[in-house]
mmCIF file with all atom_site columns, C-alpha atoms in Angstrom:
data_model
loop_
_atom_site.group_PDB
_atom_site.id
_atom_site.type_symbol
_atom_site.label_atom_id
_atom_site.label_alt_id
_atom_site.label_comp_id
_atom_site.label_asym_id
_atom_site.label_entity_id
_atom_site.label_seq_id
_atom_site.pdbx_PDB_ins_code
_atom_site.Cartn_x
_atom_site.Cartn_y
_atom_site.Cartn_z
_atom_site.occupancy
_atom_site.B_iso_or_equiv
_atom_site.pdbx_formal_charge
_atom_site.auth_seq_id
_atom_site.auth_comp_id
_atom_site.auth_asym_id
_atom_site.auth_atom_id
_atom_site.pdbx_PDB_model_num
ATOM 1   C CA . UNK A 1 1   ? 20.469  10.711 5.004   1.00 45.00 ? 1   UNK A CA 1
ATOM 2   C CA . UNK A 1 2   ? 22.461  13.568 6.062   1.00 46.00 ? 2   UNK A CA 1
ATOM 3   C CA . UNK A 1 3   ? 24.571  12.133 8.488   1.00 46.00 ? 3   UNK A CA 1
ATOM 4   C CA . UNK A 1 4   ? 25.238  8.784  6.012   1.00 48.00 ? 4   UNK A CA 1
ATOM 5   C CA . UNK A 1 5   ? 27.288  11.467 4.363   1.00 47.00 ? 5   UNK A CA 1
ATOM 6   C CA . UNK A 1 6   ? 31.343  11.679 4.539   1.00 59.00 ? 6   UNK A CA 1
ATOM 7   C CA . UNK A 1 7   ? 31.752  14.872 4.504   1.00 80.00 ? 7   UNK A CA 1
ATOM 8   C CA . UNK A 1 8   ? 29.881  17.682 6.438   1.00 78.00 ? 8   UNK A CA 1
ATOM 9   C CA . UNK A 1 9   ? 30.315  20.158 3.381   1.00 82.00 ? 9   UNK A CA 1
ATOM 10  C CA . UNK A 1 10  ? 27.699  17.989 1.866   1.00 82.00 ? 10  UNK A CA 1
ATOM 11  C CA . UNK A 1 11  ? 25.622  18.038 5.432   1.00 83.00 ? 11  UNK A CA 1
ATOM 12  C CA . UNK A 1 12  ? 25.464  21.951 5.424   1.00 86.00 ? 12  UNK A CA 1
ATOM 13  C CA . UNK A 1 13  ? 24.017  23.408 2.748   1.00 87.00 ? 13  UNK A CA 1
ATOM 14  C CA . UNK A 1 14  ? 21.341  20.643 2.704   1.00 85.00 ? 14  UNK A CA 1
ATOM 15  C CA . UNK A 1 15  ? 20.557  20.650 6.388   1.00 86.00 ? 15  UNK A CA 1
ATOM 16  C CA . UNK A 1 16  ? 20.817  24.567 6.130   1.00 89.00 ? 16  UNK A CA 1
ATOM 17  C CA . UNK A 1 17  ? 18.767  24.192 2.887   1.00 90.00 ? 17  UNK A CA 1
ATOM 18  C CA . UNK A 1 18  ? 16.356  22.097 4.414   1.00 87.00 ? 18  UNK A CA 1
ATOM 19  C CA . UNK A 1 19  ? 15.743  24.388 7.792   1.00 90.00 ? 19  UNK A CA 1
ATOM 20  C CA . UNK A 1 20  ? 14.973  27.331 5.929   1.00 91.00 ? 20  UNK A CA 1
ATOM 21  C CA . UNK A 1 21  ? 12.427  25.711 2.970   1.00 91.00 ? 21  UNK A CA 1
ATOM 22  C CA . UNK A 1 22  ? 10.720  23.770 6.898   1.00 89.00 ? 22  UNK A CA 1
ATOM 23  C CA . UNK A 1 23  ? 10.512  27.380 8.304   1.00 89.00 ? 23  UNK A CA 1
ATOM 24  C CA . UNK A 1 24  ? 9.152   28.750 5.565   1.00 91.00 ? 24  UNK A CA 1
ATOM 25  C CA . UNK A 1 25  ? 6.346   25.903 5.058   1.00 90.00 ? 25  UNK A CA 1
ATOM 26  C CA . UNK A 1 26  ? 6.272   26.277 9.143   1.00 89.00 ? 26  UNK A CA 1
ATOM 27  C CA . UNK A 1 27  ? 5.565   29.848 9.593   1.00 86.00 ? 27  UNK A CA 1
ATOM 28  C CA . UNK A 1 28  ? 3.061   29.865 6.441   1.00 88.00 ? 28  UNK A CA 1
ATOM 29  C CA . UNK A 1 29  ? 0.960   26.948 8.062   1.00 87.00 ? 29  UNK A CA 1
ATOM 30  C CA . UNK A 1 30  ? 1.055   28.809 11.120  1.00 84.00 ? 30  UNK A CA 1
ATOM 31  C CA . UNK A 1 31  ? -0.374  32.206 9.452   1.00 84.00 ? 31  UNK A CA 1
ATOM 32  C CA . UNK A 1 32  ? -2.936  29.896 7.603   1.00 86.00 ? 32  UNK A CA 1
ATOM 33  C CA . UNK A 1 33  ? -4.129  28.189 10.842  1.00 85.00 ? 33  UNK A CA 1
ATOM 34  C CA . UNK A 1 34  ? -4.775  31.741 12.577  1.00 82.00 ? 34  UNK A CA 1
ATOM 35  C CA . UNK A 1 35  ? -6.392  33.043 9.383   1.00 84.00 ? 35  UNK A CA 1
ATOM 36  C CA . UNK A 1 36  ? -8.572  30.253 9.003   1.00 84.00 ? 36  UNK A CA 1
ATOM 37  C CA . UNK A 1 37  ? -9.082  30.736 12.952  1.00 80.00 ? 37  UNK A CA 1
ATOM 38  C CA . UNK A 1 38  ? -10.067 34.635 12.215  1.00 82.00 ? 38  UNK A CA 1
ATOM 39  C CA . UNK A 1 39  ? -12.236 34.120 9.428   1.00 80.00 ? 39  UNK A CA 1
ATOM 40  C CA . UNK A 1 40  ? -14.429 31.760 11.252  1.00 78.00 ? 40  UNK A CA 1
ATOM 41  C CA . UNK A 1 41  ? -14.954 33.542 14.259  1.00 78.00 ? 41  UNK A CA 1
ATOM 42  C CA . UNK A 1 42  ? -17.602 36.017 12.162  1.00 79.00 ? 42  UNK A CA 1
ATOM 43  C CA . UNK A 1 43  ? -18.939 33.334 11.037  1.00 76.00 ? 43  UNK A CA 1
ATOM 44  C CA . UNK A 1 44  ? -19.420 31.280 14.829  1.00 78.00 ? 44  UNK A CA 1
ATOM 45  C CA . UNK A 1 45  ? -20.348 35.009 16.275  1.00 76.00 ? 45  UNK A CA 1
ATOM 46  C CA . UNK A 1 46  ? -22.974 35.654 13.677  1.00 76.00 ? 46  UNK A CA 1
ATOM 47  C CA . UNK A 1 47  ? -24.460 31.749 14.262  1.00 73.00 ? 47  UNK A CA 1
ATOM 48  C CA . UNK A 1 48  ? -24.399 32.156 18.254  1.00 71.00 ? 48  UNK A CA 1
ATOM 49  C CA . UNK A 1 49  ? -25.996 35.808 17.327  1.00 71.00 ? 49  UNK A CA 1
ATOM 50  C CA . UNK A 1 50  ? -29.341 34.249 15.605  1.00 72.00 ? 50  UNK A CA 1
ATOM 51  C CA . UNK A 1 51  ? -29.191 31.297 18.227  1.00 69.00 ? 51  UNK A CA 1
ATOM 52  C CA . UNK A 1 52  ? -29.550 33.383 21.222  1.00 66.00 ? 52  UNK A CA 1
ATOM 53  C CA . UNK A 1 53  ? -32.430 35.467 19.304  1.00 63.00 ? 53  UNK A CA 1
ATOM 54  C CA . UNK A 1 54  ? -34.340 32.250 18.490  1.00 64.00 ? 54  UNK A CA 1
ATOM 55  C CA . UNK A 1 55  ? -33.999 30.698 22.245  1.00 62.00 ? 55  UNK A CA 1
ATOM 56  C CA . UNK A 1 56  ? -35.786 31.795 24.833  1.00 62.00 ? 56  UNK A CA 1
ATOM 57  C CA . UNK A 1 57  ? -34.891 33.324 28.098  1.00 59.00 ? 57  UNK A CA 1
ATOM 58  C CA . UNK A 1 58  ? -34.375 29.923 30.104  1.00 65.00 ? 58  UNK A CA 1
ATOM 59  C CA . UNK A 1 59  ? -31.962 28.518 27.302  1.00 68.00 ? 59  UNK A CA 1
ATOM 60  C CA . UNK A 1 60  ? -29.560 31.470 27.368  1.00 67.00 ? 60  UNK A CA 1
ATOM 61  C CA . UNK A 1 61  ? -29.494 31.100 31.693  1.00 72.00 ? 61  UNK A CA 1
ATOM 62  C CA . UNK A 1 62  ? -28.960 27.835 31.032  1.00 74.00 ? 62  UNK A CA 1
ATOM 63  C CA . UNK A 1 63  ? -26.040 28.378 28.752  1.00 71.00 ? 63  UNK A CA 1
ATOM 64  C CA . UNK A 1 64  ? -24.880 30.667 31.320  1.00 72.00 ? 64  UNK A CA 1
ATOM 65  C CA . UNK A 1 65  ? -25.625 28.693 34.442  1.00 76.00 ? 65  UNK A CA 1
ATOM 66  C CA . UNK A 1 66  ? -22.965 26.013 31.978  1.00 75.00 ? 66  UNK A CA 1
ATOM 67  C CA . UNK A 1 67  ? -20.439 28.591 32.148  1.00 73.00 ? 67  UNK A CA 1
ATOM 68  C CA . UNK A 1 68  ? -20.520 30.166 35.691  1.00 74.00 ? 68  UNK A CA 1
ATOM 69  C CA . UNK A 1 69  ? -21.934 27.001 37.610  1.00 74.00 ? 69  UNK A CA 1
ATOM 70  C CA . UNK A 1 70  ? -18.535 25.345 37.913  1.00 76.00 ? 70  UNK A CA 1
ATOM 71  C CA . UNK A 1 71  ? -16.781 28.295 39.098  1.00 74.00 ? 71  UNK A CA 1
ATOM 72  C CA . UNK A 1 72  ? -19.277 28.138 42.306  1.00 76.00 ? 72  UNK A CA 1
ATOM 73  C CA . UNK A 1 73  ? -21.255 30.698 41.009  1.00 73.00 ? 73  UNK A CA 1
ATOM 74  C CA . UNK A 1 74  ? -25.165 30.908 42.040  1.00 76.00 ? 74  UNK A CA 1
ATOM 75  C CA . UNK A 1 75  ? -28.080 30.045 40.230  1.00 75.00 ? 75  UNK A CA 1
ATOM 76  C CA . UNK A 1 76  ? -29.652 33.376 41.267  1.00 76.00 ? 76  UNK A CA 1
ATOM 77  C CA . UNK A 1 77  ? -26.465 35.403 40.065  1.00 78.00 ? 77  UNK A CA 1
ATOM 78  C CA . UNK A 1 78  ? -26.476 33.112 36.624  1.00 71.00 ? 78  UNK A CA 1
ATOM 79  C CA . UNK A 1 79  ? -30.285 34.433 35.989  1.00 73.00 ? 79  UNK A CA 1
ATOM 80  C CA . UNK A 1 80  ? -28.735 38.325 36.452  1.00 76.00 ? 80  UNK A CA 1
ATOM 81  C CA . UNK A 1 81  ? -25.831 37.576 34.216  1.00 72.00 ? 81  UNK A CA 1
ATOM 82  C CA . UNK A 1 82  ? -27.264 36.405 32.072  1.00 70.00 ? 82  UNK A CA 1
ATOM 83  C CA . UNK A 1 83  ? -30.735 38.572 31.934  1.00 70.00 ? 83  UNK A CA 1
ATOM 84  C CA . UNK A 1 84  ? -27.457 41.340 31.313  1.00 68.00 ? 84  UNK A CA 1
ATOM 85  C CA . UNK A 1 85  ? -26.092 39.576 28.666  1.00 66.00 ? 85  UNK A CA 1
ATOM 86  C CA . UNK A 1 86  ? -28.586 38.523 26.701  1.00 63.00 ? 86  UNK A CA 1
ATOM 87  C CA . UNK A 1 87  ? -27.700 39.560 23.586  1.00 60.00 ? 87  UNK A CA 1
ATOM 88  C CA . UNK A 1 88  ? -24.244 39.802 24.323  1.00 66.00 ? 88  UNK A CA 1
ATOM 89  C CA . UNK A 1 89  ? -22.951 37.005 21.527  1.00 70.00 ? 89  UNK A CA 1
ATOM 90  C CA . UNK A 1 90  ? -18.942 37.608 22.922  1.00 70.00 ? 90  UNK A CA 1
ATOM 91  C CA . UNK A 1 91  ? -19.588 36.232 25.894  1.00 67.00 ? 91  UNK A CA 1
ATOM 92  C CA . UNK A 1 92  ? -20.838 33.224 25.011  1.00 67.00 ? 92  UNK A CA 1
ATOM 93  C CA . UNK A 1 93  ? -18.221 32.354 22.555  1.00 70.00 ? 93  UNK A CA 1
ATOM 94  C CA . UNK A 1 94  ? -15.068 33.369 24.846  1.00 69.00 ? 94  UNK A CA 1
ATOM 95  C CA . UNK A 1 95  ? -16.846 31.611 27.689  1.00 68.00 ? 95  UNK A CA 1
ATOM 96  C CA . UNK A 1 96  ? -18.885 28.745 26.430  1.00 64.00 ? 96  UNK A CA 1
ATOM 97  C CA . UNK A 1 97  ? -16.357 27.862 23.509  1.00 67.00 ? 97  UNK A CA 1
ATOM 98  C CA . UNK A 1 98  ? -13.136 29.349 24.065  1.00 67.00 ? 98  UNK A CA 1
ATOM 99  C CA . UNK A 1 99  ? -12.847 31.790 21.221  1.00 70.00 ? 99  UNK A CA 1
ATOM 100 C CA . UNK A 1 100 ? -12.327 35.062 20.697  1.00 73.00 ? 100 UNK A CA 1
ATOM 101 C CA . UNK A 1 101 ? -11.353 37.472 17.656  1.00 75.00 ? 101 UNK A CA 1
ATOM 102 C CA . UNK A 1 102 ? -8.150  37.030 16.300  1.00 76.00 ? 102 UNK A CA 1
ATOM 103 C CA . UNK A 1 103 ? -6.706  40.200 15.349  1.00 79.00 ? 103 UNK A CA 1
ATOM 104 C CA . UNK A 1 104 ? -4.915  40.518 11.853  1.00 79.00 ? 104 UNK A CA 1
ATOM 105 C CA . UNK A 1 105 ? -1.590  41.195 13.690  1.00 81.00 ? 105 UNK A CA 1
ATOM 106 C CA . UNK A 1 106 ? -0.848  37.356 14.964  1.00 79.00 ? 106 UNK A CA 1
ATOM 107 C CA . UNK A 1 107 ? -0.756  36.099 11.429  1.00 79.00 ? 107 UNK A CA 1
ATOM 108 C CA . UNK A 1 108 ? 2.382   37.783 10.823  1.00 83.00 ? 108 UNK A CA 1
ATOM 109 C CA . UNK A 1 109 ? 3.547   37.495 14.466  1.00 85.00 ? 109 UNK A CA 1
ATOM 110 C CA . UNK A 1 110 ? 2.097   33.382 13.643  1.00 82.00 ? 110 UNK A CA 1
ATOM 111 C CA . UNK A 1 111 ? 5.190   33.463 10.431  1.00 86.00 ? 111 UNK A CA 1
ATOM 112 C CA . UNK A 1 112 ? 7.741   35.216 12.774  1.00 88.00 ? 112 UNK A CA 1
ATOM 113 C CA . UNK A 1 113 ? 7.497   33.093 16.011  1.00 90.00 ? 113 UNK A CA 1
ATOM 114 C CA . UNK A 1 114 ? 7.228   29.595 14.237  1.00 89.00 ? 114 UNK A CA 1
ATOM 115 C CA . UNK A 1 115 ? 9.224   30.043 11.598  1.00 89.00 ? 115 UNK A CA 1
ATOM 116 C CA . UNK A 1 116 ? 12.261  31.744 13.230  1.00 90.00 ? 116 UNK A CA 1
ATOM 117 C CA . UNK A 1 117 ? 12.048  28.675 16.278  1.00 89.00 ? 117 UNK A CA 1
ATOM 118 C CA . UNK A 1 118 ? 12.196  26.220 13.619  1.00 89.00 ? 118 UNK A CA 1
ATOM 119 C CA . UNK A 1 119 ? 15.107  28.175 11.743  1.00 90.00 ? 119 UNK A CA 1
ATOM 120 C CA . UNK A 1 120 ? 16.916  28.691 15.240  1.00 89.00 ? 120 UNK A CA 1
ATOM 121 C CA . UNK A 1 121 ? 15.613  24.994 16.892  1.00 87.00 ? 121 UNK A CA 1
ATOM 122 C CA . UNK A 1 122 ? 16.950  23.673 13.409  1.00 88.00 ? 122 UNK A CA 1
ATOM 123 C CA . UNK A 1 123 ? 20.469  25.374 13.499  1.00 89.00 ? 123 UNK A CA 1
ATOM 124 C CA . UNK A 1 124 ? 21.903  23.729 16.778  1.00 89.00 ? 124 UNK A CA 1
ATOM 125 C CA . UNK A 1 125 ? 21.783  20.517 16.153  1.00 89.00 ? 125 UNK A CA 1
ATOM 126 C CA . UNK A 1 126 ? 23.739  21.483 12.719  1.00 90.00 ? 126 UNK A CA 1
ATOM 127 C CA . UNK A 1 127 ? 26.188  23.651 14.560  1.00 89.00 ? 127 UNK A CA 1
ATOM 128 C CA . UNK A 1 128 ? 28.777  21.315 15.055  1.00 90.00 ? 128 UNK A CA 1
ATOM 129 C CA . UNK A 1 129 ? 28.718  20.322 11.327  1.00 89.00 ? 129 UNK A CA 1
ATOM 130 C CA . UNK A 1 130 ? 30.116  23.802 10.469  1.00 90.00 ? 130 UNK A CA 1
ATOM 131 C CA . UNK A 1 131 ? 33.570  23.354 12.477  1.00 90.00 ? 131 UNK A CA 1
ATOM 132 C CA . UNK A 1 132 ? 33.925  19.302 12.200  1.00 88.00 ? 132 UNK A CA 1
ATOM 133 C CA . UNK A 1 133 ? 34.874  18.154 8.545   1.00 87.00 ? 133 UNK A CA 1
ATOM 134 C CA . UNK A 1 134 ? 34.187  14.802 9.423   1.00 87.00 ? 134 UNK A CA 1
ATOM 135 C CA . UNK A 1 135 ? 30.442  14.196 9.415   1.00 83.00 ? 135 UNK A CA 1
ATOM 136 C CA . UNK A 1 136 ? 30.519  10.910 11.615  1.00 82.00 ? 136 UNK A CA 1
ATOM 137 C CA . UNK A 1 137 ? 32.118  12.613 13.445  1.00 87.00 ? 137 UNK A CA 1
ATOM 138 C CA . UNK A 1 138 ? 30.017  15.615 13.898  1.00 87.00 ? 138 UNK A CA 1
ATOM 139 C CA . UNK A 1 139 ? 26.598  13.913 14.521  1.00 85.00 ? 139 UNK A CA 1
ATOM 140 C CA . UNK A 1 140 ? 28.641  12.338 18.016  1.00 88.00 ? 140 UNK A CA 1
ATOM 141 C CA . UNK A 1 141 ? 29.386  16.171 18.689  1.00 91.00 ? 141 UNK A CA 1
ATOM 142 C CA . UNK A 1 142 ? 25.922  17.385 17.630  1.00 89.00 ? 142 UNK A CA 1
ATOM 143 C CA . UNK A 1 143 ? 23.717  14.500 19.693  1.00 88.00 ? 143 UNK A CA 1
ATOM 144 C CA . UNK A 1 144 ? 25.957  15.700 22.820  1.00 91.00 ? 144 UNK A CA 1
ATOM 145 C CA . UNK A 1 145 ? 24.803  19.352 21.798  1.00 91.00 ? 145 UNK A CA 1
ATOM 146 C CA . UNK A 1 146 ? 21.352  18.746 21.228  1.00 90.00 ? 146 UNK A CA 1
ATOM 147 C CA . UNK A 1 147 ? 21.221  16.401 24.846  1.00 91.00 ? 147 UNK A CA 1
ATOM 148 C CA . UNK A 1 148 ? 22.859  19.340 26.748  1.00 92.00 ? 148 UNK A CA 1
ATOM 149 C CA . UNK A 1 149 ? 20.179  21.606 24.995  1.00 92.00 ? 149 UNK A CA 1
ATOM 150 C CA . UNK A 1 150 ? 17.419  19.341 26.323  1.00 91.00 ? 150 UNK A CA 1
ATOM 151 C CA . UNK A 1 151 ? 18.380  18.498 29.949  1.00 91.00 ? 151 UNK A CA 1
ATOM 152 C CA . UNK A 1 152 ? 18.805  22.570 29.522  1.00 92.00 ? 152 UNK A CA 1
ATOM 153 C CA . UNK A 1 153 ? 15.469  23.514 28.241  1.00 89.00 ? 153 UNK A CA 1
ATOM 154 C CA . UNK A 1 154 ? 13.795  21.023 30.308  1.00 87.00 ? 154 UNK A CA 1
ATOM 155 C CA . UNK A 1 155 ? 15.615  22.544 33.391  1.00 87.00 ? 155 UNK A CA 1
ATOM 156 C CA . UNK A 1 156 ? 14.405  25.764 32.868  1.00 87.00 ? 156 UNK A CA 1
ATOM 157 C CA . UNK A 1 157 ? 10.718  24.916 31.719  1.00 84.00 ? 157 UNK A CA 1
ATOM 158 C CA . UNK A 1 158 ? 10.015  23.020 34.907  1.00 81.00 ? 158 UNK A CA 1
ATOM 159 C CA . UNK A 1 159 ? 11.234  25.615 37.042  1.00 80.00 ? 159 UNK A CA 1
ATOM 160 C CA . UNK A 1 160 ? 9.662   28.590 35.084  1.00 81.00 ? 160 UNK A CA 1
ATOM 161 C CA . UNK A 1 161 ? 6.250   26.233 34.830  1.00 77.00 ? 161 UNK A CA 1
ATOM 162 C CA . UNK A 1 162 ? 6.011   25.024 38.316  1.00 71.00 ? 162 UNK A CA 1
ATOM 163 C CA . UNK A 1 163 ? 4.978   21.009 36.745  1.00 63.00 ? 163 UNK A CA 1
ATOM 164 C CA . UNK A 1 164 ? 7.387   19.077 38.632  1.00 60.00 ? 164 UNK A CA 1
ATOM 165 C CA . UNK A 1 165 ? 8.631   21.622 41.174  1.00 55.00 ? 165 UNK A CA 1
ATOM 166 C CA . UNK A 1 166 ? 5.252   21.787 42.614  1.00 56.00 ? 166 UNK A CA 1
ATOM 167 C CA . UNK A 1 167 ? 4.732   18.024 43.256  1.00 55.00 ? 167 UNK A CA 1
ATOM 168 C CA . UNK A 1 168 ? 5.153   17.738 47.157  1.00 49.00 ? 168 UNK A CA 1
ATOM 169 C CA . UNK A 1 169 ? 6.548   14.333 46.551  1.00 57.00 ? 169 UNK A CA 1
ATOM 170 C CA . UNK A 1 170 ? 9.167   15.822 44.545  1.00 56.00 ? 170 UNK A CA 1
ATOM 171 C CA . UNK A 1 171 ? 11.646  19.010 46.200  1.00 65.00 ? 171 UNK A CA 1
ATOM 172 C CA . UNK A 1 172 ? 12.458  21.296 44.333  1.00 72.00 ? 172 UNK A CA 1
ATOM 173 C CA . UNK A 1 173 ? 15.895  20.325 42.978  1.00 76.00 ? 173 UNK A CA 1
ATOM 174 C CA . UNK A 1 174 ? 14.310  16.792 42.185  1.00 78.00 ? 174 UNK A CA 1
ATOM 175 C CA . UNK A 1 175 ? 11.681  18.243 40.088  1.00 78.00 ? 175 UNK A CA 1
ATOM 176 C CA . UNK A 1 176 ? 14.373  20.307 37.904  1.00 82.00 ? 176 UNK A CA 1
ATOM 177 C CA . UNK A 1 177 ? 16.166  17.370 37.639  1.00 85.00 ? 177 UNK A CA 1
ATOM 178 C CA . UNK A 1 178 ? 13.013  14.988 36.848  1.00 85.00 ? 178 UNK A CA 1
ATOM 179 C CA . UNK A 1 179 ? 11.835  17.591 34.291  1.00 84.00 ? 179 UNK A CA 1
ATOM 180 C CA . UNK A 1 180 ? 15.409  18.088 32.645  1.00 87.00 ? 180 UNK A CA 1
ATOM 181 C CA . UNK A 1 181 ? 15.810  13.790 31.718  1.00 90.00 ? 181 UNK A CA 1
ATOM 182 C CA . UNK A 1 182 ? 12.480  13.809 30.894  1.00 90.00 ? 182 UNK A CA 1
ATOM 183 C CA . UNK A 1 183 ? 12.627  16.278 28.501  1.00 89.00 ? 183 UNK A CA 1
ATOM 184 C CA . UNK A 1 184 ? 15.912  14.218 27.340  1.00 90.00 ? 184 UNK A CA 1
ATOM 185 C CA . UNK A 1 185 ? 14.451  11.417 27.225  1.00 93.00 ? 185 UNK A CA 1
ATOM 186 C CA . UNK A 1 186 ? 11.583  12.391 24.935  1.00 92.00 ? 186 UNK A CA 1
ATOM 187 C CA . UNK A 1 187 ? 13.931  14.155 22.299  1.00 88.00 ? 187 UNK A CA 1
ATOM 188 C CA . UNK A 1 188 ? 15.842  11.133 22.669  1.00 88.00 ? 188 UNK A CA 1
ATOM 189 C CA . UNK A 1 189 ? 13.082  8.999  21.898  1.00 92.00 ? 189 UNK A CA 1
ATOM 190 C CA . UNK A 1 190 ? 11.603  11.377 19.297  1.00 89.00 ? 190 UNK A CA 1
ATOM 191 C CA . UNK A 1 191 ? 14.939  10.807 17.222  1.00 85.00 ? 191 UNK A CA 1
ATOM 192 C CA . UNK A 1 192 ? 15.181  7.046  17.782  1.00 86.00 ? 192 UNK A CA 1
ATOM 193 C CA . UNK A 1 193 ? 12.183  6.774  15.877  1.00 90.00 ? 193 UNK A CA 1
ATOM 194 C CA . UNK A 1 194 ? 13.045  9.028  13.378  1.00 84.00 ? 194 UNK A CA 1
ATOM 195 C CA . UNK A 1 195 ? 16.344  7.280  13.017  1.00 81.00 ? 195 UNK A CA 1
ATOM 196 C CA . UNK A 1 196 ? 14.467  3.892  13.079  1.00 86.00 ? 196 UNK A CA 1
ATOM 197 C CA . UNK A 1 197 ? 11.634  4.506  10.169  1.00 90.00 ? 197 UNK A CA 1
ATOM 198 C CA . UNK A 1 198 ? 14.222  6.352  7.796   1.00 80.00 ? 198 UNK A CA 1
ATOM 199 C CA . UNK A 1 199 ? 16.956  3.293  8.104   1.00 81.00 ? 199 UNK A CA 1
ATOM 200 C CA . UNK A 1 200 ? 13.348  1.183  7.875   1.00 86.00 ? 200 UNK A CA 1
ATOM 201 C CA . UNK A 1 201 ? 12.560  3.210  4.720   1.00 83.00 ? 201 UNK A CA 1
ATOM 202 C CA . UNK A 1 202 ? 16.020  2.581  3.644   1.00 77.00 ? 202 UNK A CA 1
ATOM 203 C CA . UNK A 1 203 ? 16.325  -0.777 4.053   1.00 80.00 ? 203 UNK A CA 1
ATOM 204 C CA . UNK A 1 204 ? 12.705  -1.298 2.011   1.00 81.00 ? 204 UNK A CA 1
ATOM 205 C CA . UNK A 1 205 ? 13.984  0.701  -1.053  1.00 76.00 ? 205 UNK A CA 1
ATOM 206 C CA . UNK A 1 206 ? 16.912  -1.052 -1.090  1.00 77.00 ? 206 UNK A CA 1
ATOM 207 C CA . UNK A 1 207 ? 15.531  -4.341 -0.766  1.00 78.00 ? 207 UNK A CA 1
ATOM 208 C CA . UNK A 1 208 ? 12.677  -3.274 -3.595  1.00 76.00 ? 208 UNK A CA 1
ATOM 209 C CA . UNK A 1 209 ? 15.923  -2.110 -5.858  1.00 67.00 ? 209 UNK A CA 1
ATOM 210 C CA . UNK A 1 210 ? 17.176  -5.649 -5.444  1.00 50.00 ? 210 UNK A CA 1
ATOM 211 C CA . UNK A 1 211 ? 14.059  -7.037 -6.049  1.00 46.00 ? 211 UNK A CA 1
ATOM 212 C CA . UNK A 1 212 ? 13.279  -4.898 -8.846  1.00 41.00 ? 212 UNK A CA 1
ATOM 213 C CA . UNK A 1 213 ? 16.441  -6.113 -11.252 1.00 43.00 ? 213 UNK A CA 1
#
């Protein structure tokens, strides 16, 4: 483990190794998810296409009426929308299932954005590491930085989102402060368990070693 080592020249070029082979493998999953995403849309648009030809005039209203009815929209209005849009495929799958065309552009803005947070979310909690020669001693220094990053982040995202500042049983300064330890306390919890399987994992290869001889 990196922070088992003594010194943090050892820490840095494999955390810094590390970060950039995850962002890499990050932003490349990402591209693959939205390509996978774009070439199936022809596919669903093409399926929905020879659906709506072999249904009838009630099933499409009805697929409609699925759509606008919850929105407090009429039954009369549904028939009319949907007598307009009767061949119109788009609709239904934006609609009814949430999709539309991804355009070739977001799988290289999909490697940018995912890969560059994981390179940048990656690089504070090493920051420390590059100033402290004393790797114990860094990790204290770099769980203070990564907990002031949190109660940070979580700060900003409640007041920027409205989830906690909105709660009438919660002011406004409560909510930023609810939504900062929260978000502290799940990154805190988040490493726990990472801490706890590894030194788990450790503990069964070393016992298996042992064992082994």
């Amino acid at each position: 483990m990196l922070f088992g080592m003594c010194t943090s020249r050892l820490v840095v070029p494999g955390g810094v190794a590390k970060l950039i082979v995850g962002a890499i493998s990050m932003g490349i999953g990402g591209s693959l998810a939205s390509q996978a995403e774009r070439d199936h849309y022809p596919y669903l648009k093409n399926h929905t296409a020879a659906r709506v030809i072999r249904s009838c005039a009630g099933e499409v209203e009805r697929e409609v009426e699925e759509v606008l009815g919850p929105v407090g929209v009429d039954e009369g209005t549904c028939r009319a929308v949907a007598k307009a849009l009767r061949w119109s495929t788009a609709f239904l799958l934006k609609f009814g299932q949430g999709l539309e065309e991804v355009p070739t552009s977001r799988l290289y803005v999909s490697v940018f954005t995912i890969g560059l947070g994981y390179l940048i979310g990656g690089l504070v909690p090493l920051f420390p590491y590059f100033f402290i020669p004393q790797a114990s001693t860094a990790l204290i220094y770099s769980c203070v930085v990564m907990g002031v990053v949190l109660l940070v982040f979580g700060a900003i995202k409640a007041q920027f989102t409205g989830a906690y500042t909105s709660n009438s049983t919660l002011g406004v300064w409560k909510g930023i402060v609810w939504g900062a330890v929260s978000t502290l306390l799940v990154g805190g919890l988040a490493a726990g368990a990472a801490l706890g399987i590894v030194k788990a994992l450790e503990g069964a290869f070393r016992w298996w070693g042992v064992d082994g001889r």
